[in-house]
């Protein structure tokens, strides 16, 4: 029996004992006494207060028998209920339930956040990176041990449950989320969640992990915007470390530095952007935010590396920049 049912069971049991006692006294005396008097008599009997007989029990054998049964059985149920409730508070289960309720309310307030399905060996680094970038995230994980590890991330919001169940995706706010990252150990589960997420939110950006690269076409057809194979990425990493160690070391130090949080990010140009119609040099990205422009994607999707400072920024373009996370976020908000 889960915690909520246990609480409801204990509360209802105590309520029924008091109600049965009150109705019993009322019927035994043929309704000659007010129901509130019968209720009062039941309460003082069960609590052993001993204020006196509001309802005349002495000399009335049926009432005396009923009172003895009420005290014997009722006191047992009430003492058990009080003991069980105390144990729940001492063991922290009630406080845990309150924390979960508070967390659900916090998740309901989120918009444009990211959902991560799976908090294992791949999911945990994903959560860490999103957190370092200052993004709002919600984890869906059913393994309590993995959740405990992920709790090292400050103020982590999570749903304990199976990501393949629609109700958990809805509880994570998938209808208001910006994107979902599916890093489940099973490709079958990941494919199912991909299809479900696309149906629940057609505008959602979906990135999924796949163990078997041969399944990538199926994930794309199921609605994934991006498919990542850790094995393939790991192979590229090993080759890069072998043939260009200095370049890889530079990127590692940049991305893993504890003193500065440097990242490569993108800034979309919209019609409302203040830099629309200006050149890269006039945008103030370097002078005002200390950002280095690495690339520029035009409206057709063509990516230009190291674009000229005189290149004009137009709506629909996307800038690829490198800089500190705080400066990137400031530039994205102002542009």
Coordinates of C-alpha atoms in Angstrom, one line a residue:
X1 CA 0.0 0.0 0.0
X2 CA 1.5 3.4 -1.0
X3 CA 1.8 6.3 1.3
X4 CA -1.3 8.2 0.2
X5 CA -3.5 5.1 0.6
X6 CA -2.0 4.4 4.0
X7 CA -2.8 7.9 5.2
X8 CA -6.3 7.8 3.8
X9 CA -6.9 4.4 5.4
X10 CA -5.8 5.5 8.8
X11 CA -7.7 8.8 8.7
X12 CA -10.9 7.0 7.4
X13 CA -10.6 4.3 10.1
X14 CA -10.4 6.8 12.9
X15 CA -13.3 8.7 11.4
X16 CA -15.5 5.6 11.1
X17 CA -14.8 4.6 14.7
X18 CA -16.0 8.0 15.9
X19 CA -19.0 7.9 13.5
X20 CA -20.1 4.4 14.5
X21 CA -19.8 5.2 18.2
X22 CA -21.9 8.4 17.8
X23 CA -24.6 6.7 15.7
X24 CA -24.6 3.7 18.2
X25 CA -25.3 5.9 21.2
X26 CA -28.0 7.8 19.2
X27 CA -29.8 4.6 18.2
X28 CA -29.5 2.9 21.7
X29 CA -31.3 5.8 23.3
X30 CA -33.9 6.1 20.6
X31 CA -32.9 9.6 19.5
X32 CA -33.8 11.1 22.8
X33 CA -30.3 12.7 23.0
X34 CA -28.9 15.2 20.6
X35 CA -26.4 13.8 18.1
X36 CA -23.7 16.2 19.3
X37 CA -24.1 14.7 22.8
X38 CA -23.6 11.2 21.4
X39 CA -20.5 12.4 19.5
X40 CA -19.1 14.1 22.7
X41 CA -19.7 10.8 24.6
X42 CA -17.9 8.8 22.0
X43 CA -14.9 11.1 22.0
X44 CA -14.5 11.3 25.8
X45 CA -14.9 7.5 25.9
X46 CA -12.2 6.8 23.3
X47 CA -9.8 9.4 24.7
X48 CA -10.5 8.3 28.4
X49 CA -10.9 11.9 29.5
X50 CA -13.7 11.0 32.0
X51 CA -15.7 14.2 32.1
X52 CA -18.8 12.2 33.1
X53 CA -21.7 10.5 31.3
X54 CA -23.3 13.0 29.0
X55 CA -25.4 10.1 27.9
X56 CA -26.7 8.0 30.8
X57 CA -24.9 4.7 30.2
X58 CA -24.8 3.4 33.8
X59 CA -27.7 1.0 34.4
X60 CA -28.3 0.5 30.7
X61 CA -26.8 -2.9 29.9
X62 CA -26.8 -2.6 26.1
X63 CA -25.3 0.8 26.4
X64 CA -22.6 -0.5 28.8
X65 CA -21.7 -3.4 26.5
X66 CA -21.6 -1.1 23.5
X67 CA -19.3 1.3 25.5
X68 CA -16.9 -1.5 26.5
X69 CA -16.7 -2.7 22.9
X70 CA -16.3 0.8 21.6
X71 CA -13.4 1.5 24.0
X72 CA -11.7 -1.8 23.5
X73 CA -11.9 -1.9 19.7
X74 CA -12.0 1.9 19.1
X75 CA -9.0 2.6 21.3
X76 CA -7.0 -0.2 19.6
X77 CA -7.7 1.3 16.1
X78 CA -7.0 4.8 17.2
X79 CA -3.8 3.9 19.0
X80 CA -2.7 1.9 15.9
X81 CA -3.5 4.9 13.7
X82 CA -1.7 7.4 15.9
X83 CA 1.3 5.1 16.1
X84 CA 1.4 4.5 12.3
X85 CA 1.0 8.3 11.6
X86 CA 3.9 9.0 14.0
X87 CA 6.0 6.4 12.3
X88 CA 5.3 8.0 8.9
X89 CA 6.4 11.4 10.2
X90 CA 9.5 10.0 11.9
X91 CA 10.6 8.0 8.9
X92 CA 10.2 11.1 6.7
X93 CA 7.6 9.6 4.4
X94 CA 5.1 12.4 5.0
X95 CA 7.8 15.1 4.5
X96 CA 8.8 13.3 1.3
X97 CA 5.3 13.3 0.1
X98 CA 5.1 17.1 0.8
X99 CA 8.4 17.6 -1.1
X100 CA 7.0 15.7 -4.1
X101 CA 3.8 17.8 -4.0
X102 CA 5.9 21.0 -3.9
X103 CA 8.1 19.8 -6.8
X104 CA 5.0 19.0 -8.9
X105 CA 3.8 22.5 -8.4
X106 CA 7.2 23.9 -9.4
X107 CA 7.2 21.8 -12.6
X108 CA 3.7 23.0 -13.5
X109 CA 5.0 26.6 -13.5
X110 CA 7.8 25.8 -16.0
X111 CA 7.7 26.9 -19.7
X112 CA 10.3 26.4 -22.4
X113 CA 12.2 23.9 -20.2
X114 CA 14.0 20.7 -21.2
X115 CA 12.9 17.2 -20.2
X116 CA 15.6 14.5 -19.8
X117 CA 14.4 10.9 -19.9
X118 CA 16.9 8.7 -18.0
X119 CA 19.5 9.7 -15.4
X120 CA 22.1 7.0 -16.0
X121 CA 25.6 7.2 -17.3
X122 CA 24.6 9.4 -20.2
X123 CA 21.7 11.2 -18.6
X124 CA 23.6 12.5 -15.6
X125 CA 26.3 14.4 -17.8
X126 CA 23.4 15.7 -19.9
X127 CA 21.7 17.1 -16.8
X128 CA 25.0 18.6 -15.6
X129 CA 25.6 20.4 -19.0
X130 CA 22.1 21.8 -19.2
X131 CA 22.4 23.0 -15.6
X132 CA 25.7 24.7 -16.3
X133 CA 24.0 26.5 -19.2
X134 CA 21.3 27.8 -16.9
X135 CA 18.5 25.9 -18.5
X136 CA 15.4 24.7 -16.6
X137 CA 15.3 20.9 -16.6
X138 CA 13.0 18.1 -15.4
X139 CA 14.3 14.5 -15.1
X140 CA 12.1 11.4 -15.5
X141 CA 13.7 8.4 -13.9
X142 CA 12.3 5.3 -12.2
X143 CA 15.5 4.1 -10.5
X144 CA 15.8 5.7 -7.0
X145 CA 19.6 5.1 -6.9
X146 CA 20.1 7.1 -10.1
X147 CA 17.8 9.8 -8.8
X148 CA 19.9 10.1 -5.7
X149 CA 23.1 10.5 -7.8
X150 CA 21.4 13.2 -9.9
X151 CA 20.3 15.1 -6.8
X152 CA 23.8 16.4 -6.6
X153 CA 22.6 19.0 -9.2
X154 CA 21.2 21.9 -7.2
X155 CA 17.4 22.3 -7.1
X156 CA 16.9 19.3 -9.5
X157 CA 13.2 18.8 -10.5
X158 CA 12.3 15.2 -11.2
X159 CA 9.5 12.8 -11.8
X160 CA 10.0 9.3 -10.4
X161 CA 8.4 7.0 -12.9
X162 CA 8.7 5.3 -16.2
X163 CA 9.3 7.6 -19.2
X164 CA 7.3 5.4 -21.5
X165 CA 4.1 6.2 -19.6
X166 CA 2.2 9.2 -21.0
X167 CA 1.2 10.5 -17.5
X168 CA 4.8 11.0 -16.5
X169 CA 5.6 12.9 -19.7
X170 CA 2.5 15.1 -19.0
X171 CA 3.5 15.6 -15.4
X172 CA 6.9 16.8 -16.6
X173 CA 5.2 19.5 -18.7
X174 CA 5.9 18.1 -22.1
X175 CA 3.1 20.3 -23.6
X176 CA 5.0 23.5 -22.5
X177 CA 8.6 22.2 -22.9
X178 CA 11.1 23.4 -25.4
X179 CA 12.8 20.1 -25.9
X180 CA 13.2 16.5 -24.7
X181 CA 16.4 14.5 -24.5
X182 CA 15.8 10.7 -24.5
X183 CA 18.8 8.8 -23.0
X184 CA 17.2 5.5 -22.1
X185 CA 19.3 2.4 -22.1
X186 CA 16.9 0.5 -24.4
X187 CA 16.5 1.5 -28.0
X188 CA 12.9 0.1 -28.0
X189 CA 11.9 2.3 -25.1
X190 CA 13.6 5.3 -26.6
X191 CA 11.8 4.8 -29.9
X192 CA 8.5 4.5 -28.1
X193 CA 9.1 7.7 -26.1
X194 CA 10.1 9.5 -29.3
X195 CA 6.8 8.7 -31.0
X196 CA 4.8 9.5 -27.9
X197 CA 6.6 12.9 -27.3
X198 CA 6.0 13.9 -31.0
X199 CA 2.3 13.1 -30.6
X200 CA 2.0 15.0 -27.3
X201 CA 3.8 18.1 -28.6
X202 CA 4.3 18.4 -32.4
X203 CA 6.5 21.5 -32.0
X204 CA 8.9 19.9 -29.5
X205 CA 12.6 19.4 -30.3
X206 CA 13.5 15.8 -29.7
X207 CA 17.0 14.5 -29.4
X208 CA 17.5 10.8 -28.6
X209 CA 20.3 8.5 -27.8
X210 CA 20.6 5.3 -29.9
X211 CA 22.9 2.3 -29.1
X212 CA 22.5 0.8 -32.6
X213 CA 23.2 3.4 -35.3
X214 CA 21.3 1.3 -37.9
X215 CA 18.1 2.3 -36.2
X216 CA 18.6 6.1 -36.8
X217 CA 16.2 6.2 -39.8
X218 CA 13.5 4.7 -37.7
X219 CA 14.0 7.4 -35.0
X220 CA 13.9 10.1 -37.6
X221 CA 10.6 8.8 -39.0
X222 CA 9.3 8.5 -35.4
X223 CA 9.8 12.3 -35.0
X224 CA 13.4 12.7 -33.6
X225 CA 15.1 16.0 -34.7
X226 CA 18.5 14.5 -33.8
X227 CA 19.9 11.1 -33.1
X228 CA 23.2 10.6 -31.2
X229 CA 25.1 7.4 -31.0
X230 CA 27.5 7.4 -28.0
X231 CA 29.6 4.6 -29.6
X232 CA 30.1 6.7 -32.8
X233 CA 30.9 9.9 -30.9
X234 CA 33.3 7.9 -28.7
X235 CA 35.1 6.6 -31.7
X236 CA 35.5 10.1 -33.2
X237 CA 36.8 11.3 -29.8
X238 CA 39.4 8.6 -29.6
X239 CA 40.6 9.3 -33.1
X240 CA 40.7 13.1 -32.4
X241 CA 42.8 12.5 -29.2
X242 CA 45.2 10.5 -31.2
X243 CA 45.8 12.8 -34.2
X244 CA 45.0 16.3 -32.7
X245 CA 45.7 16.1 -28.9
X246 CA 46.4 19.8 -28.4
X247 CA 43.2 20.9 -30.0
X248 CA 41.2 18.3 -28.0
X249 CA 42.9 19.4 -24.8
X250 CA 42.1 23.0 -25.5
X251 CA 38.4 22.2 -26.0
X252 CA 38.4 20.1 -22.8
X253 CA 39.9 22.8 -20.7
X254 CA 37.5 25.4 -22.2
X255 CA 34.4 23.3 -21.5
X256 CA 35.4 21.8 -18.2
X257 CA 37.1 24.8 -16.6
X258 CA 35.8 25.4 -13.0
X259 CA 36.8 29.1 -13.1
X260 CA 35.0 30.1 -16.3
X261 CA 31.9 28.5 -18.0
X262 CA 32.8 28.9 -21.6
X263 CA 30.4 27.4 -24.1
X264 CA 29.6 27.4 -27.8
X265 CA 26.0 28.4 -28.4
X266 CA 23.7 29.8 -31.0
X267 CA 21.8 33.0 -31.3
X268 CA 18.8 33.1 -33.7
X269 CA 18.1 36.4 -35.6
X270 CA 14.4 37.3 -35.7
X271 CA 12.5 40.2 -37.2
X272 CA 12.3 41.7 -33.7
X273 CA 16.1 41.4 -33.1
X274 CA 17.8 44.7 -32.5
X275 CA 20.7 43.6 -34.7
X276 CA 18.6 42.7 -37.7
X277 CA 19.9 44.6 -40.7
X278 CA 23.3 45.3 -39.0
X279 CA 26.6 43.8 -39.7
X280 CA 28.4 41.4 -37.3
X281 CA 30.8 44.2 -36.4
X282 CA 27.9 46.6 -35.7
X283 CA 26.0 44.0 -33.6
X284 CA 28.3 44.6 -30.5
X285 CA 28.6 40.9 -29.8
X286 CA 32.3 41.2 -29.2
X287 CA 32.5 44.7 -27.7
X288 CA 29.4 44.4 -25.4
X289 CA 29.3 40.7 -24.6
X290 CA 32.8 39.4 -25.3
X291 CA 31.5 36.8 -27.7
X292 CA 33.5 35.3 -30.5
X293 CA 31.5 34.6 -33.7
X294 CA 32.4 31.2 -35.1
X295 CA 29.8 30.7 -37.8
X296 CA 26.7 32.0 -39.5
X297 CA 23.9 29.9 -40.9
X298 CA 21.7 31.6 -43.5
X299 CA 18.0 31.1 -44.2
X300 CA 18.7 28.2 -46.6
X301 CA 20.7 26.3 -43.9
X302 CA 24.1 26.9 -45.4
X303 CA 26.7 27.3 -42.6
X304 CA 29.6 29.7 -43.1
X305 CA 32.6 29.3 -40.8
X306 CA 34.4 32.4 -39.5
X307 CA 32.1 34.9 -41.3
X308 CA 33.3 38.3 -42.3
X309 CA 32.6 41.1 -39.8
X310 CA 30.9 43.0 -42.7
X311 CA 28.3 40.2 -43.1
X312 CA 24.8 41.5 -42.7
X313 CA 22.5 39.8 -40.2
X314 CA 19.0 39.1 -41.5
X315 CA 15.9 37.4 -39.9
X316 CA 16.1 33.7 -40.1
X317 CA 19.9 33.5 -39.8
X318 CA 21.6 31.9 -36.8
X319 CA 24.9 33.0 -35.3
X320 CA 27.2 30.4 -33.7
X321 CA 29.2 32.1 -30.9
X322 CA 31.6 31.2 -28.2
X323 CA 31.7 32.9 -24.8
X324 CA 30.7 32.7 -21.1
X325 CA 27.3 31.3 -20.4
X326 CA 26.1 34.4 -18.6
X327 CA 27.1 36.7 -21.5
X328 CA 25.5 34.3 -24.1
X329 CA 22.2 34.4 -22.2
X330 CA 22.3 38.2 -21.9
X331 CA 23.0 38.5 -25.7
X332 CA 20.1 36.1 -26.5
X333 CA 17.6 38.0 -24.3
X334 CA 18.7 41.4 -25.7
X335 CA 18.6 40.2 -29.3

